[in-house]
PDB file of C-alpha atoms in Angstrom:
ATOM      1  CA  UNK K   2      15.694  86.331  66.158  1.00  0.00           C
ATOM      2  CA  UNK K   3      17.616  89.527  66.205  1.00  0.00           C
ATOM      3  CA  UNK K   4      20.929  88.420  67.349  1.00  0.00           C
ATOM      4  CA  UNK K   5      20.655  85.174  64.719  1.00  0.00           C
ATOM      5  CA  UNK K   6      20.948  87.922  61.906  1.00  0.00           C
ATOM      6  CA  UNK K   7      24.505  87.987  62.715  1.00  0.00           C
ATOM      7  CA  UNK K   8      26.195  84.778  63.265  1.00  0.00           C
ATOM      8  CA  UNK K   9      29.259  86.239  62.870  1.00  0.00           C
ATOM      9  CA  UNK K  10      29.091  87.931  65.704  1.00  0.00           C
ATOM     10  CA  UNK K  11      27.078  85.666  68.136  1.00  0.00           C
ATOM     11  CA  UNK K  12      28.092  81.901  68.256  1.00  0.00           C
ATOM     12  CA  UNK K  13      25.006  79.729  68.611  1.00  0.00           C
ATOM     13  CA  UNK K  14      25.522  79.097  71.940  1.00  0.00           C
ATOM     14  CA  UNK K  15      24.587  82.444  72.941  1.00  0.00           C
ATOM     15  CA  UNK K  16      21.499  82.528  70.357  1.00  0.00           C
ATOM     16  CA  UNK K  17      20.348  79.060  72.149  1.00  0.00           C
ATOM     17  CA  UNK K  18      20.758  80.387  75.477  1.00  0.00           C
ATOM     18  CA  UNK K  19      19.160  83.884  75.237  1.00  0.00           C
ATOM     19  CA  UNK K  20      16.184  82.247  73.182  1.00  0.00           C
ATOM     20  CA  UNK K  21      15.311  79.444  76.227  1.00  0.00           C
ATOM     21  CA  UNK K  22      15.742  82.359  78.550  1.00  0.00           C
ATOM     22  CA  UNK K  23      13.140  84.100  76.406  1.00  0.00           C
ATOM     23  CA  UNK K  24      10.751  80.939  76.477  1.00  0.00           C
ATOM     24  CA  UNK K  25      11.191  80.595  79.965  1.00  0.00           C
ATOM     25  CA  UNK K  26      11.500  83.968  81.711  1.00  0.00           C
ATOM     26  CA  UNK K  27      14.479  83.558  82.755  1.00  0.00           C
ATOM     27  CA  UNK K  28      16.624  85.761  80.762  1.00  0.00           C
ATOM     28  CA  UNK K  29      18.744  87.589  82.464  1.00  0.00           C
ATOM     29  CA  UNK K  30      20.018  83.814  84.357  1.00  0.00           C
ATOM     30  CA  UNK K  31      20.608  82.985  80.626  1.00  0.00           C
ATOM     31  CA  UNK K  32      22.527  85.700  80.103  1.00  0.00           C
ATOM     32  CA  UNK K  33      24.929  85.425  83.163  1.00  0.00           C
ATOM     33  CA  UNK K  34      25.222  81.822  82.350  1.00  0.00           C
ATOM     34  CA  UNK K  35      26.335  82.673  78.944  1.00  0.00           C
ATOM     35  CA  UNK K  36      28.608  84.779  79.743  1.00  0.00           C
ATOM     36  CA  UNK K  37      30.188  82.656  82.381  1.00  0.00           C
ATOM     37  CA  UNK K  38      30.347  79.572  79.827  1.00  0.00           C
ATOM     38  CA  UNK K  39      32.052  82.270  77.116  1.00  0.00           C
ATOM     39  CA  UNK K  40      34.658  83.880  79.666  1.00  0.00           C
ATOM     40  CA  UNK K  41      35.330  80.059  80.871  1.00  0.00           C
ATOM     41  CA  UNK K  42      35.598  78.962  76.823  1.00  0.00           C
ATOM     42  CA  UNK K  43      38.383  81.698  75.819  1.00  0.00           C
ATOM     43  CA  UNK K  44      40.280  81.442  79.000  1.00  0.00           C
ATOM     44  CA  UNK K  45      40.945  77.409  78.096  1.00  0.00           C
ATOM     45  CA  UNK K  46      41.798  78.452  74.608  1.00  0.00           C
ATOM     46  CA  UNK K  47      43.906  81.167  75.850  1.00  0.00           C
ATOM     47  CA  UNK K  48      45.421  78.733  78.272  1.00  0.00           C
ATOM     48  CA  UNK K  49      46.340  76.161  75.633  1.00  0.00           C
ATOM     49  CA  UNK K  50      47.226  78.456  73.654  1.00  0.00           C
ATOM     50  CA  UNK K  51      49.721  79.364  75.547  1.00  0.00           C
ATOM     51  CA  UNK K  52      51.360  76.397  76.972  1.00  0.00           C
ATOM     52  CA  UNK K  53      51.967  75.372  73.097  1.00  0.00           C
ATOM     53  CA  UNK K  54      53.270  79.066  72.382  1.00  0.00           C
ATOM     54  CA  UNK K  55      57.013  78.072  74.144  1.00  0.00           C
ATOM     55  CA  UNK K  56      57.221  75.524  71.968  1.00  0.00           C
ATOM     56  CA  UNK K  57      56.809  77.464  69.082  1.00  0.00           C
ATOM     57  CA  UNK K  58      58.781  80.193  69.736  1.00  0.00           C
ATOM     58  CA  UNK K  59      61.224  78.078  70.444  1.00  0.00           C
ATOM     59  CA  UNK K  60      61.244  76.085  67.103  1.00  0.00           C
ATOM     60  CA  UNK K  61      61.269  79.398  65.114  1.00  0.00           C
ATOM     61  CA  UNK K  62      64.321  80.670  66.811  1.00  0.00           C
ATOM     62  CA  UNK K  63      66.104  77.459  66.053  1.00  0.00           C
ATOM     63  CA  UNK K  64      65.080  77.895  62.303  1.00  0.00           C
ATOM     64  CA  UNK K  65      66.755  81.673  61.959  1.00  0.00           C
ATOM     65  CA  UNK K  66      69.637  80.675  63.671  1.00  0.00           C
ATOM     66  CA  UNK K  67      69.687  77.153  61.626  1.00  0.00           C
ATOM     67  CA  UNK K  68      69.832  79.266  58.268  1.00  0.00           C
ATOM     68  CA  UNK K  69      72.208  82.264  59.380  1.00  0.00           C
ATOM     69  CA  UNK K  70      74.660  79.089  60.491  1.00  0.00           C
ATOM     70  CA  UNK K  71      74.044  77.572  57.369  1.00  0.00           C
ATOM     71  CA  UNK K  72      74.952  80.920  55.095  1.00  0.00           C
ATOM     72  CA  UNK K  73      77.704  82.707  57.147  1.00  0.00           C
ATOM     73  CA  UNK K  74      79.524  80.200  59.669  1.00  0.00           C
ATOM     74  CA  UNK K  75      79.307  76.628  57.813  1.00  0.00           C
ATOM     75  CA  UNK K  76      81.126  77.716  54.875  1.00  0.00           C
ATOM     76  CA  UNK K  77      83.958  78.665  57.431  1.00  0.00           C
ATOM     77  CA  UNK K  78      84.242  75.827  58.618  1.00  0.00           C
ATOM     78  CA  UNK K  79      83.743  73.863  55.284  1.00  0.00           C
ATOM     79  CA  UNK K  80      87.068  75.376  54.198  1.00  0.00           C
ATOM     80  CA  UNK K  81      88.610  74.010  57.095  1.00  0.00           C
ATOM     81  CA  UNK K  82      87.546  70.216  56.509  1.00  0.00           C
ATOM     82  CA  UNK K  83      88.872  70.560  52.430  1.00  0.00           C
ATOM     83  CA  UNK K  84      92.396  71.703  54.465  1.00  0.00           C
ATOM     84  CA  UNK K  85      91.864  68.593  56.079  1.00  0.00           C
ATOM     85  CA  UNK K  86      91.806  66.441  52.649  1.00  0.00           C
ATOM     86  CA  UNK K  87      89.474  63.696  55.100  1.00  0.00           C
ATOM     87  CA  UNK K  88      86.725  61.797  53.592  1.00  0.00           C
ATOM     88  CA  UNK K  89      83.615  63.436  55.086  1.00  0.00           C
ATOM     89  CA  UNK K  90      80.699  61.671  56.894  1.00  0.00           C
ATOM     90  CA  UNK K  91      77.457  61.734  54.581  1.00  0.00           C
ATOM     91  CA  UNK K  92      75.892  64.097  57.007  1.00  0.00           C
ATOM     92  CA  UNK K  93      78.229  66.223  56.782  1.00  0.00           C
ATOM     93  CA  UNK K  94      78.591  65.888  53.254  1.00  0.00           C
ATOM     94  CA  UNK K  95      75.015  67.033  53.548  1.00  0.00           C
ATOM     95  CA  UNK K  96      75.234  69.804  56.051  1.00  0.00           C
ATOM     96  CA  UNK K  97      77.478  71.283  53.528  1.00  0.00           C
ATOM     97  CA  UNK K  98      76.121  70.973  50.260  1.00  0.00           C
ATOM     98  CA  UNK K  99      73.056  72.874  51.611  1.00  0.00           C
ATOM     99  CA  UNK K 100      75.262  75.606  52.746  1.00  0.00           C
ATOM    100  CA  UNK K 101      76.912  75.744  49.518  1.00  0.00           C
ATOM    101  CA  UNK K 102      73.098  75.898  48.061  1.00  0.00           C
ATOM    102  CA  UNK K 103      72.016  78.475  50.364  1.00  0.00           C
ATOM    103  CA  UNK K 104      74.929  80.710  49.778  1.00  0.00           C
ATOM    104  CA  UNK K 105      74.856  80.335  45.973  1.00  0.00           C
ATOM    105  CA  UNK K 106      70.947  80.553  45.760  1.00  0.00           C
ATOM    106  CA  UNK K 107      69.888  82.457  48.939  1.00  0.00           C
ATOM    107  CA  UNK K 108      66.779  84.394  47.484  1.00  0.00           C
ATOM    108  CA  UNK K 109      66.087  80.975  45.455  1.00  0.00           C
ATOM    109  CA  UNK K 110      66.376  78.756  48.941  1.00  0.00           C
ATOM    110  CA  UNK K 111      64.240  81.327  51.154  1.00  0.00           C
ATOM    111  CA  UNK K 112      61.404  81.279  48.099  1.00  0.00           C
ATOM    112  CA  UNK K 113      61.118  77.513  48.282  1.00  0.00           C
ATOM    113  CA  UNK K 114      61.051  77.815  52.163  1.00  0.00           C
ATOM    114  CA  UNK K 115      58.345  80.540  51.404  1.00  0.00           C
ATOM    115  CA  UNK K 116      56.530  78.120  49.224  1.00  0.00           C
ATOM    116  CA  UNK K 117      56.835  75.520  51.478  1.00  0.00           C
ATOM    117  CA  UNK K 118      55.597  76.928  54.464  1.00  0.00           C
ATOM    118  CA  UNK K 119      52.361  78.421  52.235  1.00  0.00           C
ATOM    119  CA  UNK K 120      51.505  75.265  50.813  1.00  0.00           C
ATOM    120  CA  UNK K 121      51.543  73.607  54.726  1.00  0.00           C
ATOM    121  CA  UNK K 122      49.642  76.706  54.975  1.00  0.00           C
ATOM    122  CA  UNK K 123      47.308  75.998  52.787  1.00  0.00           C
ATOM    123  CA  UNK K 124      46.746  71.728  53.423  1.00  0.00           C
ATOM    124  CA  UNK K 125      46.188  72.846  57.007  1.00  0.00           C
ATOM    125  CA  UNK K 126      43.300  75.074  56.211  1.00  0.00           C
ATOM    126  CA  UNK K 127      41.954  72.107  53.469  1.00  0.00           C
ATOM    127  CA  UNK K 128      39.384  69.940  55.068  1.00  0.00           C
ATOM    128  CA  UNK K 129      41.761  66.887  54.847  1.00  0.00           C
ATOM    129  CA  UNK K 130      44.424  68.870  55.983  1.00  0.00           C
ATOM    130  CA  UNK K 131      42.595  69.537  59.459  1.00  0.00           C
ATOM    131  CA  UNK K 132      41.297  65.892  59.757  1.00  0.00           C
ATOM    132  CA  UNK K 133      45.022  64.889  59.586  1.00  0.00           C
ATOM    133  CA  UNK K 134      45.741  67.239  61.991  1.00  0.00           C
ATOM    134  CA  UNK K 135      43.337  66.342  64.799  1.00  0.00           C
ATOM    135  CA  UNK K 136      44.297  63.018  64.403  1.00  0.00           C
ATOM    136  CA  UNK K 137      48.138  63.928  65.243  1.00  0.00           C
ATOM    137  CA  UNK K 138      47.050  65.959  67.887  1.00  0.00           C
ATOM    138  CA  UNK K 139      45.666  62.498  69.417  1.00  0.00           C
ATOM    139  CA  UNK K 140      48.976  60.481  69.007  1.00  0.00           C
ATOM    140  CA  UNK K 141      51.674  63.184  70.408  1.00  0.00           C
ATOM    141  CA  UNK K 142      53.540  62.531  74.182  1.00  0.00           C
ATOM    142  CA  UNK K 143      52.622  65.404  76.411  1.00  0.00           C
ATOM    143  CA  UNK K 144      50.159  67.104  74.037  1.00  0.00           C
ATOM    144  CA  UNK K 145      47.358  64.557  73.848  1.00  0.00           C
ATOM    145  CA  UNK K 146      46.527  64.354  77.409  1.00  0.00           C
ATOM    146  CA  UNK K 147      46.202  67.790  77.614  1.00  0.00           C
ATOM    147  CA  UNK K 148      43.730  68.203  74.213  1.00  0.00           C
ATOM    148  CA  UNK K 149      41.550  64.808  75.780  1.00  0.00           C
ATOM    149  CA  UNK K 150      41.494  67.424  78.860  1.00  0.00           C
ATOM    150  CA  UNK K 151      40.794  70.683  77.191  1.00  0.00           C
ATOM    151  CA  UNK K 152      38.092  68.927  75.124  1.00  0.00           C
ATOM    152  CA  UNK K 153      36.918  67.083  78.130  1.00  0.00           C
ATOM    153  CA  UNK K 154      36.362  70.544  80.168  1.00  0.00           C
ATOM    154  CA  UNK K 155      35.074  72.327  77.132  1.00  0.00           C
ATOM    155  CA  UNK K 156      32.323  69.555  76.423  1.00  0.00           C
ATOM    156  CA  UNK K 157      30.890  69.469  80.386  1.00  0.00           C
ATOM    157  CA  UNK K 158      30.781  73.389  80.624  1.00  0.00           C
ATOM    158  CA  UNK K 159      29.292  73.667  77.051  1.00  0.00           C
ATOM    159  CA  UNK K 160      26.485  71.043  77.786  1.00  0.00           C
ATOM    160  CA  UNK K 161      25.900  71.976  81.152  1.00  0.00           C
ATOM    161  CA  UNK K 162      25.094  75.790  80.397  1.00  0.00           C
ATOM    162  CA  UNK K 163      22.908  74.702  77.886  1.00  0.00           C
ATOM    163  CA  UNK K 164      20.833  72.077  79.729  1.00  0.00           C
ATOM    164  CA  UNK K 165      20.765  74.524  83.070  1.00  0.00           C
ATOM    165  CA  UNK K 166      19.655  77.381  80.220  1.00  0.00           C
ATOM    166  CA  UNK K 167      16.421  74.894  79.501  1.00  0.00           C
ATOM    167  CA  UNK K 168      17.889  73.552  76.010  1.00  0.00           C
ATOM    168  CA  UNK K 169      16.520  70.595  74.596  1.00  0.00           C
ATOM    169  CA  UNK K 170      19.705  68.209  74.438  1.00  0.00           C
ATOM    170  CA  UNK K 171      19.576  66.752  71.085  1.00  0.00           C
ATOM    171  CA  UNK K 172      20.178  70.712  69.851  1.00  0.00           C
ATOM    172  CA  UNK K 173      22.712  71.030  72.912  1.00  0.00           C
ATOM    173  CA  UNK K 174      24.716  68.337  71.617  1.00  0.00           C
ATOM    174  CA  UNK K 175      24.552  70.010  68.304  1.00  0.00           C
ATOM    175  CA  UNK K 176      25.674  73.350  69.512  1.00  0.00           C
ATOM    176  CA  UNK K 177      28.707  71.609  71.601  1.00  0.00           C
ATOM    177  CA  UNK K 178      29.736  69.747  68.789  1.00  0.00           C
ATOM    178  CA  UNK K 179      30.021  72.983  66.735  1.00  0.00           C
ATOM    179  CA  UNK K 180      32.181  74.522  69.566  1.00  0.00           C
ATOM    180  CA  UNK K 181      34.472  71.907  69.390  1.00  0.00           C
ATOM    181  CA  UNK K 182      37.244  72.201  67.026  1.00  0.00           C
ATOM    182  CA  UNK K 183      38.767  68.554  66.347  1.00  0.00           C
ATOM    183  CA  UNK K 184      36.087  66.436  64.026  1.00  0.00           C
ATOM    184  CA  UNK K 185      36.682  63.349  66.429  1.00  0.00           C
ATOM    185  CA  UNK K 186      35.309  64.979  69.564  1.00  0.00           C
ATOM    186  CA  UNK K 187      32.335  66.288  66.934  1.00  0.00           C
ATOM    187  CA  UNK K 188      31.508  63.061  65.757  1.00  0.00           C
ATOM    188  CA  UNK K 189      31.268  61.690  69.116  1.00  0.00           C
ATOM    189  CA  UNK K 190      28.724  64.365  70.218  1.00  0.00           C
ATOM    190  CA  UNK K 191      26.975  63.866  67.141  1.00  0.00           C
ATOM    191  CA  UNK K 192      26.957  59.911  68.011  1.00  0.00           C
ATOM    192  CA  UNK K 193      25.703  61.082  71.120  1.00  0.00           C
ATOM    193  CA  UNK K 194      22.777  62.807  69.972  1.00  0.00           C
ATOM    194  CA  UNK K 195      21.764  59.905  67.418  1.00  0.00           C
ATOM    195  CA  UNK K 196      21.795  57.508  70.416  1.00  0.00           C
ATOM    196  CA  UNK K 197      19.183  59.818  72.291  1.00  0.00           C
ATOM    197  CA  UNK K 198      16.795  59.885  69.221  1.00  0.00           C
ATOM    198  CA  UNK K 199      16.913  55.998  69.527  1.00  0.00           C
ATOM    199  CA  UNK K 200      16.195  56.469  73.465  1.00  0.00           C
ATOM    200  CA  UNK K 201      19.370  55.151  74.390  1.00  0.00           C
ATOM    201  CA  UNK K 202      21.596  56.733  77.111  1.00  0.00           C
ATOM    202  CA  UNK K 203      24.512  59.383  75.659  1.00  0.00           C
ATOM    203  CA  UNK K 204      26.832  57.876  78.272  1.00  0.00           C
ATOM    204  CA  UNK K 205      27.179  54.671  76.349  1.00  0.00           C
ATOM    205  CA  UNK K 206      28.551  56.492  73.281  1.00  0.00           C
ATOM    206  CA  UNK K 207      31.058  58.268  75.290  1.00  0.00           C
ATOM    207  CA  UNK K 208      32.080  54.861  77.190  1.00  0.00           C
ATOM    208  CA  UNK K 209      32.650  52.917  73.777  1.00  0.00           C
ATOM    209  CA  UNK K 210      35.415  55.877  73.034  1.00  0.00           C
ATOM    210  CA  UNK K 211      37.173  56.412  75.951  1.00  0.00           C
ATOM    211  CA  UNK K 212      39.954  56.540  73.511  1.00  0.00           C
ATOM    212  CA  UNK K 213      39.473  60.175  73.187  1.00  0.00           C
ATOM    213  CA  UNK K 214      37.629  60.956  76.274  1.00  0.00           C
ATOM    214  CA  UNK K 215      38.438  60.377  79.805  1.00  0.00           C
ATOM    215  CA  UNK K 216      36.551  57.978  81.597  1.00  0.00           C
ATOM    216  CA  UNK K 217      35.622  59.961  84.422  1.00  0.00           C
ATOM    217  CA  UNK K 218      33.123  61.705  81.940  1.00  0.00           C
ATOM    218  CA  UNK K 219      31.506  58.956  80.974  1.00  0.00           C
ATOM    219  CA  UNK K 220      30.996  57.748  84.299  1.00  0.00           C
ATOM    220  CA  UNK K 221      29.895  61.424  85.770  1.00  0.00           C
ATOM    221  CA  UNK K 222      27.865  61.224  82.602  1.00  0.00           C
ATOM    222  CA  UNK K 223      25.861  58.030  83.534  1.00  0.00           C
ATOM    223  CA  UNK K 224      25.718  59.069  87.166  1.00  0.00           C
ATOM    224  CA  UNK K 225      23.963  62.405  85.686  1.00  0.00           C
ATOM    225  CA  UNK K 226      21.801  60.304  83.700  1.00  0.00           C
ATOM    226  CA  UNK K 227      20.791  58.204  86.147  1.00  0.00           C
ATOM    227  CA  UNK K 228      20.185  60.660  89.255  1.00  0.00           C
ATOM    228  CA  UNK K 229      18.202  63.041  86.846  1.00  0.00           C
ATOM    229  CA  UNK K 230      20.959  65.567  87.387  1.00  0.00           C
ATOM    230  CA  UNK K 231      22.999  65.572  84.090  1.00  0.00           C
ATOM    231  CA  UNK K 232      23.905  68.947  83.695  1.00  0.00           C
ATOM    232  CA  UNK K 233      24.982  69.418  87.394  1.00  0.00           C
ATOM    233  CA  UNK K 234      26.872  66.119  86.743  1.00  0.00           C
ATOM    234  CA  UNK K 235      28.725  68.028  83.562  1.00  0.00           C
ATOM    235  CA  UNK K 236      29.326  71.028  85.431  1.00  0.00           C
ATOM    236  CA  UNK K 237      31.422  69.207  87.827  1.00  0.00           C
ATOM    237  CA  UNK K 238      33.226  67.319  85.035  1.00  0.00           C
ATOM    238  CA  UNK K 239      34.036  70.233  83.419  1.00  0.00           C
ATOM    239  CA  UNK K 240      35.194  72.294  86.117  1.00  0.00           C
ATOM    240  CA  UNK K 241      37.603  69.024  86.993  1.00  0.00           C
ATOM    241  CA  UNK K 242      39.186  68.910  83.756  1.00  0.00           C
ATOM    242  CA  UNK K 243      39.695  72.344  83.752  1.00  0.00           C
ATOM    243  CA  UNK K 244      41.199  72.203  86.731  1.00  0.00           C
ATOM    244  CA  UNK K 245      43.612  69.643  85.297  1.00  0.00           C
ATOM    245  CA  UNK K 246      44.185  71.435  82.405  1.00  0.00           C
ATOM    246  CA  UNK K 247      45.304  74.777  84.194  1.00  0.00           C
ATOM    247  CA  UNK K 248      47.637  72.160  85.860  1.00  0.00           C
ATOM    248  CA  UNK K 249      48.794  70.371  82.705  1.00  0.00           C
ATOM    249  CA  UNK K 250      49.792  74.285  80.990  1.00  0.00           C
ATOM    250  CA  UNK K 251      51.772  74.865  83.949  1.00  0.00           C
ATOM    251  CA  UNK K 252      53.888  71.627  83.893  1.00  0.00           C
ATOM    252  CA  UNK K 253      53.866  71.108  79.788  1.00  0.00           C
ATOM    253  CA  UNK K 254      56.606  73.771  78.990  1.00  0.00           C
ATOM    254  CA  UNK K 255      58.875  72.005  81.674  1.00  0.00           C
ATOM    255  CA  UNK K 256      58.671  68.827  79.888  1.00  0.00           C
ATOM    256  CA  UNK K 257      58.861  69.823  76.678  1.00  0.00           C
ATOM    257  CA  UNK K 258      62.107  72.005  77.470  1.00  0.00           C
ATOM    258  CA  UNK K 259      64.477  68.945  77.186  1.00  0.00           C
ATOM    259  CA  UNK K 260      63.319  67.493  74.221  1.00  0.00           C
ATOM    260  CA  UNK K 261      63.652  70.967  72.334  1.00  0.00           C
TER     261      UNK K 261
END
């Protein structure tokens, strides 16, 4: 009850944890277990996080050296081609007239960059904005295995702390859903959890959308089901996608190099 005061500070699965350690005197093997699931939950993010960082970088280079070509070393060579009295090729004609912008109306040209890049801002943050962009993140080469992954892991550790920690699993579902952070993964979970309050097995719901989740978790999911052993079942799932995800980071900046 105390640490619920402040769910800024302490995500739910930590609340959930400590109060079915509380329930079942087993606190401080809640505890450990939630901070194990926690140190295992930032170092995916971190590890995403950083494969996609390259890429990044990399694209924001190639902008500031776009737009100092554009305003100092086109218009050099611009002069050149009107020596050269040639009809120009419409890119061209193109790559120069935005020079000729730029250098006419630089502070003009970097505000409407400014606005543009605040208003993406800004549709990003919007709930639409983020549904749109979960739903790229599922239809990009070389990214979208490793989100199905990162998801995948995520999901298994997250449920299997909780069911280990003695939460019920309609609220466990709940709480996993809430650490996930694209909606499509959510409303699977929360698919998941309306399929239990029928009495029908979660492992169905993750079968009929193996379009966003790998197989192998539905099937370690019904195996769990089945044997009585579900969260033992998730732990292993999890710490196999994890595995592959720790792989995937180290091989994604590789393949992305020669497309960039």
């Amino acid at each position: 009850q105390a640490f619920s005061g402040y769910p800024d500070v302490f995500p739910p699965i930590f609340i959930s944890m400590v109060k079915a350690g509380e329930e079942g005197g087993n606190l401080a093997k809640s505890l450990l277990a939630v901070s194990d699931q926690l140190d295992r939950s930032y170092s995916l993010h971190r590890k995403v996080k950083g494969a996609l960082m390259y890429p990044a970088i990399v694209i924001g280079v190639m902008c500031v050296v776009g737009l100092i070509m554009f305003v100092f070393i086109v218009p050099k060579l611009t002069s050149a081609f009107k020596e050269f009295n040639v009809d120009l090729p419409l890119t061209t004609k193109i790559v120069v007239g935005l020079s000729d912008f730029l250098q006419a109306h630089l502070f003009l040209g970097l505000g409407l960059l400014l606005a543009v890049v605040l208003a993406a801002w800004v549709a990003i943050k919007s709930v639409q904005g983020k549904r749109l962009i979960d739903t790229a993140l599922l239809h990009l080469p070389v990214i979208t295995p490793l989100i199905r992954q990162a998801n995948a892991a995520r999901t298994g550790q997250t449920l299997s702390s909780l069911l280990s920690a003695g939460v019920e699993v309609i609220h466990a579902l709940e709480i996993t859903a809430d650490v996930l952070a694209n909606h499509h993964y959510r409303d699977v979970l929360l698919l998941a959890r309306g399929a239990i309050q029928k009495g029908e097995p979660m492992s169905v719901i993750f079968k009929a959308h193996e379009d966003i989740f790998p197989p192998f978790l539905s099937e370690m999911v019904a195996v769990g089901e089945e044997t009585g052993k579900l969260s033992d079942m998730l732990r292993e799932t999890g710490l196999f996608f994890e595995a592959e995800v720790d792989q995937a980071t180290k091989n994604i900046a590789t393949l992305i190099e020669p497309a960039l």
